[in-house]
Amino acid sequence: MFPLRRNRRLRSNEAIRSLVQETIITPNDFLVPLFVVEGKNIKEEIASMPNYFRYSLDLLEKEVKELWQMGLKSVLLFVKVPENLKDNRGTEALNPEGLMQRAVKTVKNVVPEMLIMTDVALDPYSAYGHDGIVENGQILNDASTEVLAKMALSHAQAGADFVAPSDMMDGRILKMRETLENEGFTNTGIMSYSAKYASAFYGPFRDALDSAPVDAKDIPKDKRSYQMDPANRTEAIKETQMDIDEGADIVMVKPGLCYLDIVRDLKNTFEVPVAVYQVSGEYAMIKAASEKGWLDHDAVVLEQTLAIKRAGADMIASYFAKDVVKLIS
Ligand code: PBG
């Protein structure tokens, strides 16, 4: 008896494999995270993120033009705030002439068609490295959402197309949507980091922005009182449902690879687009192992990207975006 089915027929050469390929990666799949610093002529490599850089605004212009030419049409902006401008109330986050607000204008100015998303959270502005206001060893929820909504408005006023709250305070989406609507920013979208886990994979990002929680008395050492427990799955559905009900246009799972079950859950449960953030630690792991010659960098990058998309990601925020586009073109 011959095997009743020979599945290998569909794998026997490149042409047939490409014909039956279910998941395809294109430049349209990516949001490109960009780190911005004060100063001039600065392009500094982040120590724990080899070949990833912080840019001053003048060099950001060049980078954004290059991204656009590669077919990468969306950016997610983060700023490194000078230490002397940090406090416990996000004061600098609301400065209309702050670094984020200027970064938005810079990108809009050089590539008007580029979709600009801005990170909304207090950590880069916080003297304590937390995403909200800290008082008596607690991260205040409602006082923080007040500031976050004003921050979102300020980004919209600067020209952001989408605001991307990554703070995990309760009720922040509603507060932001309400503030944006009241001020006439009806077309400004919200991409909510809805299922954001208290992950150990954010380390290199906190290096990039110098935004880690500080080690001091009465300051929580981690973000577990607001980011989700990696042990939980149904909670991701609850969090995401709440953000959609409050007005989120796009929801997100973060980090990527360890949480692909959650990506599939959200994709199967909700009708809104699902974004996935392949975070800094995921980037650093691949860089480190391939620098040692232990992994084939390009092959692993493509495989992970494919896996994230196959799991259900409609878009991927990835530090590998440029690498991937070069590899597939
Ligand atoms: C801040 C924020 C973080 C990331 C995105 N926005 C860090 C954190 O929550 O501590 C992490 C991204 C990455 O690791 O690449 N709210």
Coordinates of C-alpha atoms and ligand atoms in Angstrom, one line a residue:
M1 CA 0.0 0.0 0.0
F2 CA 1.2 3.5 -0.9
P3 CA 0.6 6.3 1.7
L4 CA -3.0 7.6 1.0
R5 CA -1.7 11.1 1.1
R6 CA 1.7 12.4 0.2
N7 CA 1.8 15.8 1.8
R8 CA 5.4 16.2 0.6
R9 CA 4.2 16.8 -2.9
L10 CA 3.2 20.3 -1.8
R11 CA 6.7 20.9 -0.4
S12 CA 8.7 19.4 -3.2
N13 CA 10.0 22.6 -4.8
E14 CA 10.1 26.4 -4.4
A15 CA 7.3 27.1 -6.8
I16 CA 4.8 24.8 -5.2
R17 CA 5.9 25.9 -1.7
S18 CA 5.2 29.5 -2.6
L19 CA 1.9 28.6 -4.1
V20 CA 0.6 27.1 -0.9
Q21 CA 2.3 29.5 1.5
E22 CA -0.4 30.7 4.0
T23 CA 1.3 33.7 5.7
I24 CA 3.1 36.4 3.7
I25 CA 5.1 39.3 5.2
T26 CA 5.1 42.7 3.5
P27 CA 6.4 46.1 4.5
N28 CA 2.7 47.0 5.3
D29 CA 2.9 44.8 8.3
F30 CA 5.2 47.0 10.3
L31 CA 5.2 49.9 12.8
V32 CA 8.8 51.1 13.3
P33 CA 9.7 52.1 16.8
L34 CA 12.0 55.2 16.9
F35 CA 13.9 56.6 19.8
V36 CA 14.5 60.3 19.8
V37 CA 17.0 62.4 21.9
E38 CA 17.7 66.1 22.3
G39 CA 20.8 67.5 20.5
K40 CA 22.2 67.8 17.1
N41 CA 23.9 65.3 14.8
I42 CA 23.3 62.4 17.2
K43 CA 22.9 58.8 16.1
E44 CA 23.9 56.8 19.2
E45 CA 23.7 53.0 19.3
I46 CA 21.8 51.5 22.3
A47 CA 24.2 49.3 24.2
S48 CA 21.8 46.4 24.7
M49 CA 20.2 46.8 21.3
P50 CA 23.1 46.4 18.7
N51 CA 22.5 48.3 15.4
Y52 CA 19.5 50.2 16.9
F53 CA 19.9 53.9 17.6
R54 CA 18.6 57.0 19.3
Y55 CA 18.3 60.0 16.9
S56 CA 18.4 63.7 17.4
L57 CA 15.7 65.5 15.4
D58 CA 18.0 66.4 12.5
L59 CA 19.1 62.8 11.9
L60 CA 15.6 61.6 12.5
E61 CA 14.6 63.3 9.3
K62 CA 17.0 61.2 7.3
E63 CA 15.9 58.0 9.0
V64 CA 12.2 58.7 8.3
K65 CA 12.8 59.4 4.7
E66 CA 14.7 56.2 4.4
L67 CA 11.9 54.2 6.0
W68 CA 9.4 55.8 3.7
Q69 CA 11.5 54.8 0.7
M70 CA 11.6 51.2 1.9
G71 CA 7.8 51.1 2.1
L72 CA 7.7 51.4 5.9
K73 CA 4.8 53.9 6.4
S74 CA 4.2 54.0 10.1
V75 CA 6.4 55.0 13.0
L76 CA 5.9 54.7 16.8
L77 CA 7.8 57.5 18.6
F78 CA 9.5 57.3 22.0
V79 CA 11.6 60.1 23.6
K80 CA 14.5 60.1 26.0
V81 CA 13.8 62.9 28.4
P82 CA 16.7 64.8 30.0
E83 CA 17.0 64.0 33.7
N84 CA 16.4 67.6 34.8
L85 CA 13.0 67.6 33.1
K86 CA 11.7 64.6 34.9
D87 CA 9.3 64.9 37.9
N88 CA 6.4 63.0 39.4
R89 CA 3.6 64.6 37.5
G90 CA 4.5 64.4 33.8
T91 CA 4.9 68.2 33.6
E92 CA 7.3 68.0 30.6
A93 CA 5.0 65.5 28.8
L94 CA 2.5 68.3 28.4
N95 CA 5.0 70.9 27.1
P96 CA 3.8 71.9 23.6
E97 CA 7.5 72.4 22.7
G98 CA 8.6 69.2 24.3
L99 CA 10.8 66.7 22.5
M100 CA 7.8 64.4 21.5
Q101 CA 5.8 67.3 20.2
R102 CA 8.8 68.5 18.1
A103 CA 9.5 65.0 16.9
V104 CA 5.9 64.6 15.6
K105 CA 6.2 67.9 13.8
T106 CA 9.6 67.0 12.3
V107 CA 8.3 63.7 10.9
K108 CA 5.2 65.3 9.5
N109 CA 7.3 68.0 7.9
V110 CA 9.7 65.6 6.1
V111 CA 7.2 62.9 5.1
P112 CA 3.7 64.2 5.5
E113 CA 2.1 60.9 4.5
M114 CA 3.9 58.9 7.2
L115 CA 1.5 57.6 9.9
I116 CA 2.7 58.8 13.3
M117 CA 1.9 57.0 16.5
T118 CA 3.1 58.4 19.8
D119 CA 3.8 56.5 23.0
V120 CA 1.6 57.8 25.9
A121 CA 2.9 56.9 29.3
L122 CA 4.7 58.8 32.0
D123 CA 7.8 56.6 32.5
P124 CA 10.2 58.5 30.3
Y125 CA 9.1 61.7 32.1
S126 CA 9.0 60.1 35.6
A127 CA 11.7 60.8 38.1
Y128 CA 10.8 57.4 39.5
G129 CA 10.5 55.4 36.2
H130 CA 6.9 54.6 36.6
D131 CA 4.1 54.9 34.0
G132 CA 1.9 56.9 36.4
I133 CA 2.1 59.3 39.4
V134 CA 3.6 57.7 42.5
E135 CA 2.4 58.4 46.0
N136 CA 3.0 56.5 49.3
G137 CA 4.4 53.5 47.4
Q138 CA 1.4 53.3 45.1
I139 CA 0.9 54.2 41.4
L140 CA -2.2 56.5 41.4
N141 CA -4.7 55.4 38.8
D142 CA -7.2 58.3 38.3
A143 CA -4.7 61.1 38.8
S144 CA -2.5 59.4 36.2
T145 CA -5.2 59.1 33.6
E146 CA -5.9 62.8 34.0
V147 CA -2.4 63.6 32.9
L148 CA -2.3 60.9 30.3
A149 CA -5.4 62.2 28.6
K150 CA -3.8 65.7 28.5
M151 CA -0.6 64.1 27.1
A152 CA -2.6 62.4 24.4
L153 CA -4.3 65.7 23.5
S154 CA -0.9 67.4 23.3
H155 CA 0.4 64.8 20.9
A156 CA -2.7 65.1 18.8
Q157 CA -2.3 68.9 18.7
A158 CA 1.3 68.4 17.5
G159 CA 0.0 66.3 14.7
A160 CA 0.0 62.7 15.8
D161 CA -2.3 60.4 13.9
F162 CA -2.6 57.8 16.6
V163 CA -1.8 57.9 20.3
A164 CA -0.6 54.7 21.8
P165 CA -1.2 54.5 25.6
S166 CA 1.2 51.9 27.0
D167 CA 0.6 52.7 30.7
M168 CA -2.0 50.1 31.7
M169 CA -4.0 52.4 34.1
D170 CA -7.7 51.6 34.2
G171 CA -10.1 53.8 32.3
R172 CA -7.4 55.7 30.4
I173 CA -8.9 54.9 27.0
L174 CA -12.3 56.4 27.9
K175 CA -10.6 59.5 29.4
M176 CA -8.4 60.0 26.3
R177 CA -11.2 59.4 23.8
E178 CA -13.4 61.9 25.7
T179 CA -10.7 64.5 25.8
L180 CA -9.9 64.1 22.1
E181 CA -13.5 64.3 21.1
N182 CA -14.2 67.3 23.2
E183 CA -11.3 69.1 21.6
G184 CA -12.3 68.2 18.1
F185 CA -9.7 65.5 17.4
T186 CA -12.3 63.1 16.2
N187 CA -10.0 61.5 13.7
T188 CA -7.1 60.9 16.0
G189 CA -6.9 57.2 16.6
I190 CA -6.1 55.2 19.7
M191 CA -3.9 52.1 19.6
S192 CA -4.2 50.7 23.1
Y193 CA -1.5 48.5 24.6
S194 CA -4.5 46.5 26.0
A195 CA -2.7 43.2 27.0
K196 CA 0.6 44.4 28.2
Y197 CA 2.4 42.0 30.5
A198 CA 4.8 42.8 33.3
S199 CA 7.6 41.3 31.3
A200 CA 11.4 40.9 31.9
F201 CA 11.8 41.5 28.2
Y202 CA 11.6 45.3 28.4
G203 CA 15.1 45.7 29.9
P204 CA 16.9 47.0 26.8
F205 CA 14.1 49.5 26.1
R206 CA 14.5 50.9 29.6
D207 CA 18.2 51.3 28.8
A208 CA 17.4 53.1 25.6
L209 CA 15.2 55.7 27.4
D210 CA 16.8 55.5 30.8
S211 CA 13.3 54.8 32.1
A212 CA 13.6 51.9 34.5
P213 CA 11.9 52.1 38.0
V214 CA 14.4 53.7 40.4
D215 CA 15.7 51.8 43.4
A216 CA 14.5 53.9 46.3
K217 CA 12.4 53.8 49.5
D218 CA 8.6 53.7 48.8
I219 CA 9.1 53.3 45.1
P220 CA 7.7 50.0 43.7
K221 CA 10.6 48.1 42.1
D222 CA 8.5 46.7 39.3
K223 CA 5.4 47.4 37.3
R224 CA 3.3 44.4 38.5
S225 CA 0.6 46.5 40.1
Y226 CA -0.4 47.7 36.7
Q227 CA 1.0 45.5 33.9
M228 CA -0.5 42.0 33.6
D229 CA 0.7 38.8 35.2
P230 CA 2.4 36.5 32.6
A231 CA 0.4 33.6 34.1
N232 CA -2.9 35.0 33.0
R233 CA -4.8 34.5 29.8
T234 CA -8.5 35.3 30.3
E235 CA -7.5 38.5 31.9
A236 CA -6.1 39.6 28.5
I237 CA -9.6 39.2 27.0
K238 CA -11.1 41.2 29.8
E239 CA -8.5 44.0 29.5
T240 CA -8.9 44.2 25.7
Q241 CA -12.8 44.1 25.9
M242 CA -12.7 47.0 28.2
D243 CA -10.4 49.1 26.0
I244 CA -12.5 48.4 22.9
D245 CA -15.6 49.4 24.8
E246 CA -13.9 52.6 25.9
G247 CA -13.0 53.5 22.3
A248 CA -9.7 51.8 21.2
D249 CA -9.3 51.5 17.5
I250 CA -6.4 49.0 17.6
V251 CA -5.5 46.7 20.4
M252 CA -2.1 45.2 21.3
V253 CA -0.4 42.3 22.8
K254 CA 3.0 42.8 24.3
P255 CA 5.6 41.2 24.3
G256 CA 5.3 39.0 21.1
L257 CA 6.8 35.6 21.1
C258 CA 6.0 34.4 24.6
Y259 CA 2.4 35.6 24.2
L260 CA 1.3 34.2 20.8
D261 CA -1.6 32.3 22.4
I262 CA -2.9 35.6 23.6
V263 CA -2.6 37.0 20.1
R264 CA -4.7 34.2 18.7
D265 CA -7.2 34.6 21.5
L266 CA -7.7 38.3 20.8
K267 CA -7.8 37.7 17.0
N268 CA -10.6 35.0 17.5
T269 CA -12.5 37.1 20.0
F270 CA -12.5 40.7 18.6
E271 CA -13.1 42.4 15.3
V272 CA -10.6 45.3 15.8
P273 CA -7.1 45.0 14.4
V274 CA -4.6 43.4 16.7
A275 CA -1.0 44.7 16.9
V276 CA 1.8 42.8 18.4
Y277 CA 5.0 44.4 19.9
Q278 CA 8.1 42.3 19.4
V279 CA 9.9 44.0 22.3
S280 CA 13.5 45.0 23.0
G281 CA 14.5 41.9 24.9
E282 CA 13.3 39.7 22.0
Y283 CA 15.5 41.8 19.7
A284 CA 18.5 41.7 22.0
M285 CA 18.3 37.9 22.4
I286 CA 18.5 37.3 18.6
K287 CA 21.3 39.9 18.3
A288 CA 23.4 38.3 21.1
A289 CA 23.0 34.7 20.0
S290 CA 23.7 35.5 16.4
E291 CA 26.8 37.6 17.3
K292 CA 28.1 34.5 19.0
G293 CA 27.4 32.5 15.9
W294 CA 24.9 30.4 17.7
L295 CA 21.9 31.4 15.6
D296 CA 21.4 32.3 11.9
H297 CA 20.2 35.9 12.4
D298 CA 18.3 36.4 9.2
A299 CA 16.6 33.1 9.3
V300 CA 15.5 33.5 12.9
V301 CA 14.2 37.0 12.3
L302 CA 12.1 35.9 9.4
E303 CA 10.8 32.9 11.3
Q304 CA 9.8 34.9 14.3
T305 CA 8.1 37.6 12.2
L306 CA 6.2 34.9 10.3
A307 CA 5.1 33.2 13.6
I308 CA 3.8 36.5 15.0
K309 CA 1.8 37.1 11.9
R310 CA 0.6 33.5 11.7
A311 CA -0.7 33.8 15.3
G312 CA -3.0 36.6 14.2
A313 CA -1.1 39.9 14.2
D314 CA -2.5 42.5 11.8
M315 CA 0.6 44.6 12.4
I316 CA 3.9 44.2 14.2
A317 CA 5.9 46.9 16.1
S318 CA 9.4 45.6 15.5
Y319 CA 13.0 46.7 15.7
F320 CA 13.7 44.3 12.9
A321 CA 11.3 46.1 10.4
K322 CA 14.1 47.4 8.2
D323 CA 16.0 44.0 8.4
V324 CA 12.9 42.2 7.3
V325 CA 12.1 44.5 4.5
K326 CA 15.6 44.1 3.1
L327 CA 15.4 40.3 3.5
I328 CA 12.0 40.0 1.6
S329 CA 12.7 42.5 -1.2
Ligands
PBG1 C1 6.6 52.3 28.5 C2 6.9 51.3 27.5 C3 7.7 50.2 27.7 C4 7.8 49.6 26.4 C5 7.0 50.3 25.5 N1 6.5 51.4 26.2 C6 8.5 49.8 28.8 C7 7.8 49.4 30.1 O1 6.6 49.3 30.1 O2 8.5 49.3 31.0 C8 8.7 48.4 26.1 C9 9.1 48.2 24.7 C10 10.2 47.3 24.5 O3 10.8 46.6 25.4 O4 10.7 47.2 23.3 N2 5.3 52.4 29.0

